[in-house]
Short mmCIF file of C-alpha atoms and ligand atoms in Angstrom, two decimals:
data_model
loop_
_atom_site.label_atom_id
_atom_site.label_comp_id
_atom_site.label_asym_id
_atom_site.label_seq_id
_atom_site.Cartn_x
_atom_site.Cartn_y
_atom_site.Cartn_z
CA MET A 1 -1.86 137.51 -158.03
CA GLU A 2 0.24 138.07 -154.89
CA THR A 3 -1.61 139.10 -151.75
CA PRO A 4 -0.33 140.85 -148.61
CA GLN A 5 -0.76 137.50 -146.75
CA MET A 6 1.60 135.75 -149.23
CA ASP A 7 4.25 138.50 -148.84
CA ALA A 8 4.06 138.14 -145.07
CA ARG A 9 4.44 134.32 -145.31
CA LEU A 10 7.52 134.73 -147.57
CA VAL A 11 9.15 137.21 -145.16
CA THR A 12 8.45 134.86 -142.21
CA PHE A 13 9.91 131.89 -144.16
CA LEU A 14 13.08 133.86 -145.04
CA ASN A 15 13.48 135.06 -141.44
CA ASP A 16 13.01 131.55 -140.02
CA ASN A 17 15.45 129.93 -142.51
CA LEU A 18 17.97 132.71 -143.02
CA VAL A 19 20.89 130.82 -141.49
CA ALA A 20 20.13 127.64 -143.46
CA LEU A 21 19.83 129.61 -146.72
CA VAL A 22 23.15 131.40 -146.16
CA VAL A 23 24.88 128.08 -145.32
CA ALA A 24 23.45 126.46 -148.47
CA PHE A 25 24.55 129.41 -150.61
CA VAL A 26 28.10 129.37 -149.16
CA ALA A 27 28.32 125.56 -149.60
CA ILE A 28 27.28 125.74 -153.29
CA ALA A 29 29.79 128.54 -153.92
CA ALA A 30 32.57 126.56 -152.16
CA ILE A 31 31.79 123.42 -154.22
CA GLN A 32 31.98 125.48 -157.43
CA VAL A 33 35.31 127.07 -156.42
CA TYR A 34 36.72 123.62 -155.48
CA TRP A 35 35.51 122.09 -158.77
CA PHE A 36 37.09 124.86 -160.86
CA ALA A 37 40.34 124.71 -158.86
CA THR A 38 40.77 120.92 -159.03
CA ARG A 39 39.27 119.96 -162.40
CA PRO A 40 41.84 118.58 -164.88
CA PRO A 41 42.72 121.26 -167.42
CA ARG A 42 41.71 120.68 -171.04
CA PRO A 43 44.42 118.98 -173.12
CA PHE A 44 46.82 121.54 -174.61
CA LEU A 45 46.51 121.00 -178.36
CA MET A 46 43.91 122.75 -180.50
CA PRO A 47 43.45 121.34 -184.03
CA ASP A 48 43.04 124.74 -185.73
CA LEU A 49 45.38 126.94 -183.73
CA TYR A 50 49.17 127.15 -183.44
CA GLN A 51 50.06 127.75 -179.77
CA PRO A 52 53.49 128.36 -178.25
CA LEU A 53 55.28 125.98 -175.88
CA THR A 54 58.41 126.85 -173.94
CA LEU A 55 61.56 124.73 -174.25
CA SER A 56 62.48 123.51 -170.75
CA MET A 57 65.27 120.99 -171.50
CA LYS A 58 67.64 120.41 -174.41
CA ARG A 59 70.44 117.86 -174.80
CA ASN A 60 72.26 115.86 -177.47
CA VAL A 61 71.22 112.22 -177.97
CA THR A 62 73.69 111.41 -180.78
CA HIS A 63 76.15 113.46 -182.84
CA ASN A 64 73.24 114.84 -184.91
CA THR A 65 70.15 114.28 -182.78
CA LEU A 66 68.53 116.39 -180.06
CA PHE A 67 66.25 115.63 -177.16
CA LEU A 68 63.84 118.53 -176.62
CA ARG A 69 61.41 118.87 -173.71
CA PHE A 70 58.65 121.48 -173.80
CA LYS A 71 56.72 122.52 -170.68
CA LEU A 72 52.92 122.44 -170.92
CA PRO A 73 51.16 125.48 -169.43
CA GLU A 74 49.76 123.48 -166.47
CA ALA A 75 51.55 120.77 -164.45
CA ASN A 76 48.59 118.33 -164.61
CA GLN A 77 47.81 118.99 -168.28
CA THR A 78 48.26 116.43 -171.09
CA LEU A 79 49.25 117.29 -174.66
CA GLY A 80 46.03 115.86 -176.14
CA LEU A 81 47.51 113.59 -178.80
CA THR A 82 46.00 110.19 -179.49
CA ILE A 83 48.33 107.29 -180.30
CA GLY A 84 49.54 107.27 -183.90
CA ARG A 85 49.00 111.01 -184.47
CA HIS A 86 51.58 113.78 -184.65
CA VAL A 87 51.89 117.55 -184.24
CA ALA A 88 53.03 120.25 -186.66
CA PHE A 89 55.72 122.78 -185.71
CA THR A 90 55.94 126.12 -187.47
CA PHE A 91 58.23 129.16 -187.54
CA THR A 92 58.83 131.98 -190.00
CA ASP A 93 62.23 131.62 -191.66
CA PRO A 94 63.88 135.06 -191.39
CA LYS A 95 65.91 134.38 -194.57
CA THR A 96 62.83 133.88 -196.74
CA ASP A 97 60.20 135.52 -194.50
CA LYS A 98 58.03 132.45 -195.25
CA PRO A 99 56.47 130.04 -192.75
CA VAL A 100 57.97 126.54 -192.48
CA TYR A 101 55.79 123.62 -191.30
CA ARG A 102 57.05 120.13 -190.33
CA PRO A 103 55.43 117.11 -188.62
CA TYR A 104 56.94 115.64 -185.41
CA THR A 105 55.87 112.76 -183.16
CA PRO A 106 56.44 113.03 -179.41
CA VAL A 107 58.26 110.17 -177.68
CA THR A 108 56.24 110.76 -174.50
CA ASP A 109 52.99 108.80 -174.28
CA ALA A 110 49.49 110.23 -174.34
CA ASP A 111 49.09 110.22 -170.53
CA THR A 112 52.24 112.22 -169.76
CA LYS A 113 51.36 115.35 -167.82
CA GLY A 114 53.14 118.70 -167.63
CA HIS A 115 55.57 118.25 -170.52
CA VAL A 116 56.10 116.72 -173.97
CA ASP A 117 59.39 115.28 -175.33
CA PHE A 118 60.71 115.04 -178.89
CA VAL A 119 63.76 113.43 -180.48
CA ILE A 120 64.83 115.55 -183.45
CA LYS A 121 67.47 114.77 -186.05
CA VAL A 122 69.35 117.87 -187.22
CA TYR A 123 69.95 117.95 -190.99
CA LYS A 124 72.65 120.06 -192.64
CA GLY A 125 70.60 122.70 -194.46
CA GLY A 126 67.34 121.41 -192.91
CA GLN A 127 65.11 124.44 -192.35
CA MET A 128 63.17 123.36 -189.26
CA SER A 129 65.80 121.15 -187.63
CA GLN A 130 68.47 123.89 -187.94
CA HIS A 131 66.01 126.32 -186.33
CA LEU A 132 65.32 123.85 -183.47
CA ASP A 133 69.04 123.24 -183.03
CA LYS A 134 69.57 126.96 -182.36
CA LEU A 135 66.85 127.19 -179.69
CA GLU A 136 67.81 127.70 -176.06
CA VAL A 137 65.93 126.79 -172.90
CA GLY A 138 63.23 129.44 -172.44
CA ASP A 139 62.63 129.89 -176.20
CA ARG A 140 59.23 129.06 -177.63
CA VAL A 141 57.95 126.93 -180.52
CA GLU A 142 54.50 127.15 -182.10
CA MET A 143 52.71 123.82 -182.49
CA LYS A 144 49.33 122.50 -183.56
CA GLY A 145 47.56 119.14 -183.68
CA PRO A 146 46.53 116.39 -183.52
CA LYS A 147 47.37 115.66 -187.14
CA GLY A 148 47.38 112.42 -189.14
CA ARG A 149 44.95 109.71 -190.18
CA PHE A 150 46.19 106.71 -188.20
CA THR A 151 44.30 105.70 -185.07
CA TYR A 152 45.48 102.76 -183.02
CA LYS A 153 42.89 100.57 -181.30
CA ARG A 154 43.85 97.81 -178.84
CA ASN A 155 44.23 94.42 -180.61
CA MET A 156 43.11 95.93 -183.93
CA LYS A 157 45.48 93.41 -185.60
CA LYS A 158 47.17 90.21 -184.43
CA SER A 159 50.60 91.22 -185.78
CA ILE A 160 52.13 94.52 -186.75
CA GLY A 161 55.27 94.91 -188.87
CA MET A 162 57.11 98.25 -188.70
CA LEU A 163 59.61 99.57 -191.26
CA ALA A 164 61.43 102.67 -190.05
CA GLY A 165 64.24 104.75 -191.48
CA GLY A 166 66.11 107.32 -189.35
CA THR A 167 63.67 109.64 -187.57
CA GLY A 168 60.82 107.56 -189.01
CA ILE A 169 61.23 105.61 -185.77
CA THR A 170 59.36 108.26 -183.75
CA PRO A 171 55.76 107.43 -184.77
CA MET A 172 56.64 103.72 -184.50
CA TYR A 173 58.07 104.14 -181.03
CA GLN A 174 54.93 105.89 -179.84
CA VAL A 175 52.63 103.10 -181.13
CA LEU A 176 55.02 100.38 -179.92
CA ASN A 177 55.30 101.76 -176.41
CA HIS A 178 51.54 102.08 -176.17
CA ILE A 179 50.95 98.47 -177.32
CA LEU A 180 53.59 96.91 -175.06
CA ASN A 181 52.64 98.90 -171.97
CA ASP A 182 49.02 97.78 -172.27
CA PRO A 183 48.68 94.35 -170.58
CA LYS A 184 45.36 93.76 -172.38
CA ASP A 185 46.98 94.21 -175.78
CA THR A 186 48.31 90.93 -177.23
CA THR A 187 49.55 92.30 -180.57
CA HIS A 188 52.97 91.05 -181.69
CA VAL A 189 55.24 93.74 -183.17
CA SER A 190 58.26 93.22 -185.46
CA LEU A 191 60.39 96.25 -186.27
CA ILE A 192 62.98 96.63 -189.03
CA TYR A 193 64.95 99.80 -188.39
CA ALA A 194 67.31 101.20 -191.07
CA ASN A 195 70.09 103.70 -190.41
CA ILE A 196 73.37 104.89 -191.88
CA SER A 197 75.60 103.77 -188.99
CA VAL A 198 75.30 102.44 -185.42
CA GLU A 199 75.72 105.99 -184.07
CA ASP A 200 72.58 107.07 -185.98
CA ILE A 201 70.25 104.52 -184.34
CA LEU A 202 67.78 106.62 -182.36
CA LEU A 203 66.22 105.36 -179.10
CA LYS A 204 68.44 102.23 -179.30
CA LYS A 205 68.60 101.82 -175.52
CA ASN A 206 64.83 102.24 -175.20
CA LEU A 207 64.21 99.67 -177.96
CA GLU A 208 66.62 97.16 -176.35
CA GLN A 209 64.83 97.61 -173.01
CA LEU A 210 61.49 96.86 -174.67
CA VAL A 211 62.93 93.71 -176.33
CA SER A 212 64.24 92.37 -173.01
CA LYS A 213 61.05 93.29 -171.13
CA TYR A 214 58.67 91.86 -173.76
CA PRO A 215 60.68 89.12 -175.59
CA THR A 216 57.58 87.28 -176.83
CA ARG A 217 55.73 90.39 -178.00
CA PHE A 218 58.41 92.46 -179.70
CA ASP A 219 61.52 91.94 -181.84
CA VAL A 220 63.76 94.34 -183.68
CA TYR A 221 66.11 93.87 -186.64
CA TYR A 222 68.56 96.64 -187.50
CA THR A 223 70.03 97.28 -190.92
CA LEU A 224 72.88 99.70 -191.60
CA ASP A 225 74.36 101.36 -194.70
CA ASN A 226 77.80 101.36 -193.04
CA PRO A 227 77.87 98.41 -190.61
CA PRO A 228 80.85 98.03 -188.26
CA SER A 229 83.05 94.94 -188.58
CA GLY A 230 81.47 91.87 -186.98
CA TRP A 231 77.94 93.24 -187.49
CA ASN A 232 75.52 90.28 -187.74
CA GLN A 233 72.27 92.01 -188.65
CA GLY A 234 71.17 93.66 -191.91
CA LYS A 235 73.40 95.45 -194.37
CA GLY A 236 72.07 98.15 -196.74
CA TYR A 237 68.52 99.32 -197.37
CA ILE A 238 65.47 97.34 -196.19
CA SER A 239 64.95 94.53 -198.73
CA GLY A 240 62.13 92.14 -199.61
CA ASP A 241 64.05 89.28 -197.98
CA MET A 242 64.46 91.25 -194.74
CA ILE A 243 60.69 91.84 -194.66
CA LYS A 244 59.94 88.16 -195.44
CA ASN A 245 62.34 86.96 -192.73
CA ASN A 246 61.39 89.42 -189.98
CA CYS A 247 57.80 90.57 -190.47
CA PRO A 248 54.43 88.80 -190.48
CA PRO A 249 53.36 87.56 -193.92
CA PRO A 250 50.42 89.31 -195.65
CA GLY A 251 47.04 88.53 -194.07
CA ASP A 252 43.82 90.15 -192.85
CA ASP A 253 45.15 90.20 -189.30
CA VAL A 254 48.36 91.98 -190.26
CA LEU A 255 49.28 95.65 -190.53
CA MET A 256 52.55 97.03 -191.93
CA LEU A 257 53.44 100.56 -190.75
CA TYR A 258 56.24 102.51 -192.41
CA CYS A 259 57.89 105.90 -192.06
CA GLY A 260 61.15 107.50 -193.15
CA PRO A 261 62.71 109.74 -195.80
CA SER A 262 60.67 110.00 -199.04
CA PRO A 263 62.93 107.74 -201.18
CA MET A 264 62.72 105.06 -198.48
CA THR A 265 58.92 105.20 -198.15
CA ALA A 266 58.55 105.10 -201.96
CA ALA A 267 60.76 101.99 -202.06
CA MET A 268 58.76 100.40 -199.21
CA THR A 269 55.46 100.97 -201.04
CA THR A 270 56.83 99.09 -204.06
CA LEU A 271 58.29 96.28 -201.90
CA LEU A 272 55.05 95.83 -199.95
CA ASP A 273 53.09 95.74 -203.22
CA ASP A 274 55.45 93.09 -204.62
CA LEU A 275 55.21 91.00 -201.44
CA GLY A 276 51.39 91.01 -201.56
CA TYR A 277 50.49 93.41 -198.73
CA SER A 278 47.28 95.06 -199.96
CA LYS A 279 46.43 98.72 -199.22
CA ASP A 280 44.29 97.58 -196.25
CA MET A 281 47.33 95.85 -194.77
CA ARG A 282 49.63 98.87 -194.64
CA PHE A 283 49.85 102.48 -193.55
CA GLN A 284 52.49 105.11 -194.29
CA PHE A 285 52.93 107.81 -191.63
C1 LIG B 301 54.57 111.63 -189.30
C2 LIG B 301 55.99 112.17 -189.22
C3 LIG B 301 56.58 112.29 -188.00
C4 LIG B 301 57.90 112.77 -187.89
N1 LIG B 301 58.48 112.83 -186.66
C5 LIG B 301 59.75 113.25 -186.56
C6 LIG B 301 60.41 113.28 -185.29
O1 LIG B 301 59.82 112.99 -184.26
N2 LIG B 301 61.71 113.67 -185.26
C7 LIG B 301 62.39 114.07 -186.40
O2 LIG B 301 63.58 114.42 -186.30
N3 LIG B 301 61.78 114.05 -187.60
C8 LIG B 301 60.51 113.67 -187.71
N4 LIG B 301 59.91 113.68 -188.94
C9 LIG B 301 60.63 114.33 -190.07
C10 LIG B 301 60.41 115.87 -190.01
O3 LIG B 301 59.07 116.19 -190.24
C11 LIG B 301 61.24 116.67 -191.03
O4 LIG B 301 61.05 116.13 -192.31
C12 LIG B 301 62.72 116.67 -190.69
O5 LIG B 301 62.94 117.24 -189.41
C13 LIG B 301 63.51 117.49 -191.72
O6 LIG B 301 63.00 118.79 -191.74
P1 LIG B 301 63.95 120.03 -191.98
O7 LIG B 301 63.07 121.24 -192.21
O8 LIG B 301 64.99 120.16 -190.94
O9 LIG B 301 64.71 119.63 -193.29
P2 LIG B 301 64.33 120.02 -194.79
O10 LIG B 301 64.52 121.48 -195.01
O11 LIG B 301 62.98 119.47 -195.12
O12 LIG B 301 65.46 119.20 -195.53
C14 LIG B 301 65.63 117.78 -195.28
C15 LIG B 301 66.90 117.32 -195.96
O13 LIG B 301 66.84 117.58 -197.33
C16 LIG B 301 67.91 118.42 -197.71
N5 LIG B 301 67.37 119.39 -198.66
C17 LIG B 301 66.48 120.36 -198.41
N6 LIG B 301 66.22 121.04 -199.53
C18 LIG B 301 66.97 120.46 -200.51
C19 LIG B 301 67.13 120.70 -201.90
N7 LIG B 301 66.47 121.67 -202.55
N8 LIG B 301 67.95 119.87 -202.58
C20 LIG B 301 68.61 118.89 -201.97
N9 LIG B 301 68.49 118.61 -200.66
C21 LIG B 301 67.69 119.39 -199.96
C22 LIG B 301 68.38 119.10 -196.45
O14 LIG B 301 69.73 119.47 -196.51
C23 LIG B 301 68.16 118.04 -195.47
O15 LIG B 301 69.22 117.14 -195.47
C24 LIG B 301 58.61 113.18 -189.06
C25 LIG B 301 58.00 113.06 -190.31
C26 LIG B 301 56.71 112.55 -190.40
C27 LIG B 301 56.09 112.41 -191.76
#
């Protein structure tokens, strides 16, 4: 039970230490304000919620491909996508009044702050890509993620083979960039990249730069439906021989990644089966 003597001692203590107590209180408050003001913001993406991002840059990469940059809400914020995962875009098609959902893989890496970049191929009659093509700087797109089942871990395999068709290059490019830019990662990557014509090859300059920067860790083989005269790489769809000649043979230390239009991925599944790559040795994005 409190006594009058205890009350008096408390009042004396408070009087004697008033200045110190006020200073301590102000210091704690200042530390809290500083911590809240300078702490890195949480990554943007939320797995269960579509959130809008504003288009801040738009330009043509090829005759039918766009580069789109979206601004993140805070300048020091990351998107929050781990390597090998993608996001989903959605919009409601005014013609059908139904929502459209499509997966896209950023070409910016996981550490990029303040914005996220995409390379998008525009299809004639393509619901989402036609919608994206009509956007102007300042318009917004709803996106959600991370999505996907693939998780890349440093040196998870000795060699990785990649089979990409058209925009199927985007998840490959993200994984590739991450591997090559990590000096502790010794994985060798071989890419076979199929397109209709030279003009359709996405990120060609970026891929060439990676080949010349990392000649012992990365090689790329292009194949075209309509090659120009004098073309000395592949002709037509990706074949078993192309895979045998340019990718690592089946083995426990090998992973084959593939992505592209549905007929291409179906054909790749059959080819990989025939060549002896078991289900553990391959992943379709
Ligand atoms: C993991 C992953 C990541 C991806 N990342 C990217 C990326 O970064 N960039 C990118 O550009 N794409 C990417 N894609 C592809 C993307 O998700 C879409 O499939 C692509 O943009 C086409 O969508 P769309 O709505 O424009 O076309 P859709 O409406 O799906 O149509 C696609 C094509 O089919 C034709 N078509 C549609 N309906 C019919 C019909 N009934 N009969 C005949 N033809 C028809 C269209 O004319 C068009 O040519 C990715 C796919 C995956 C799986």
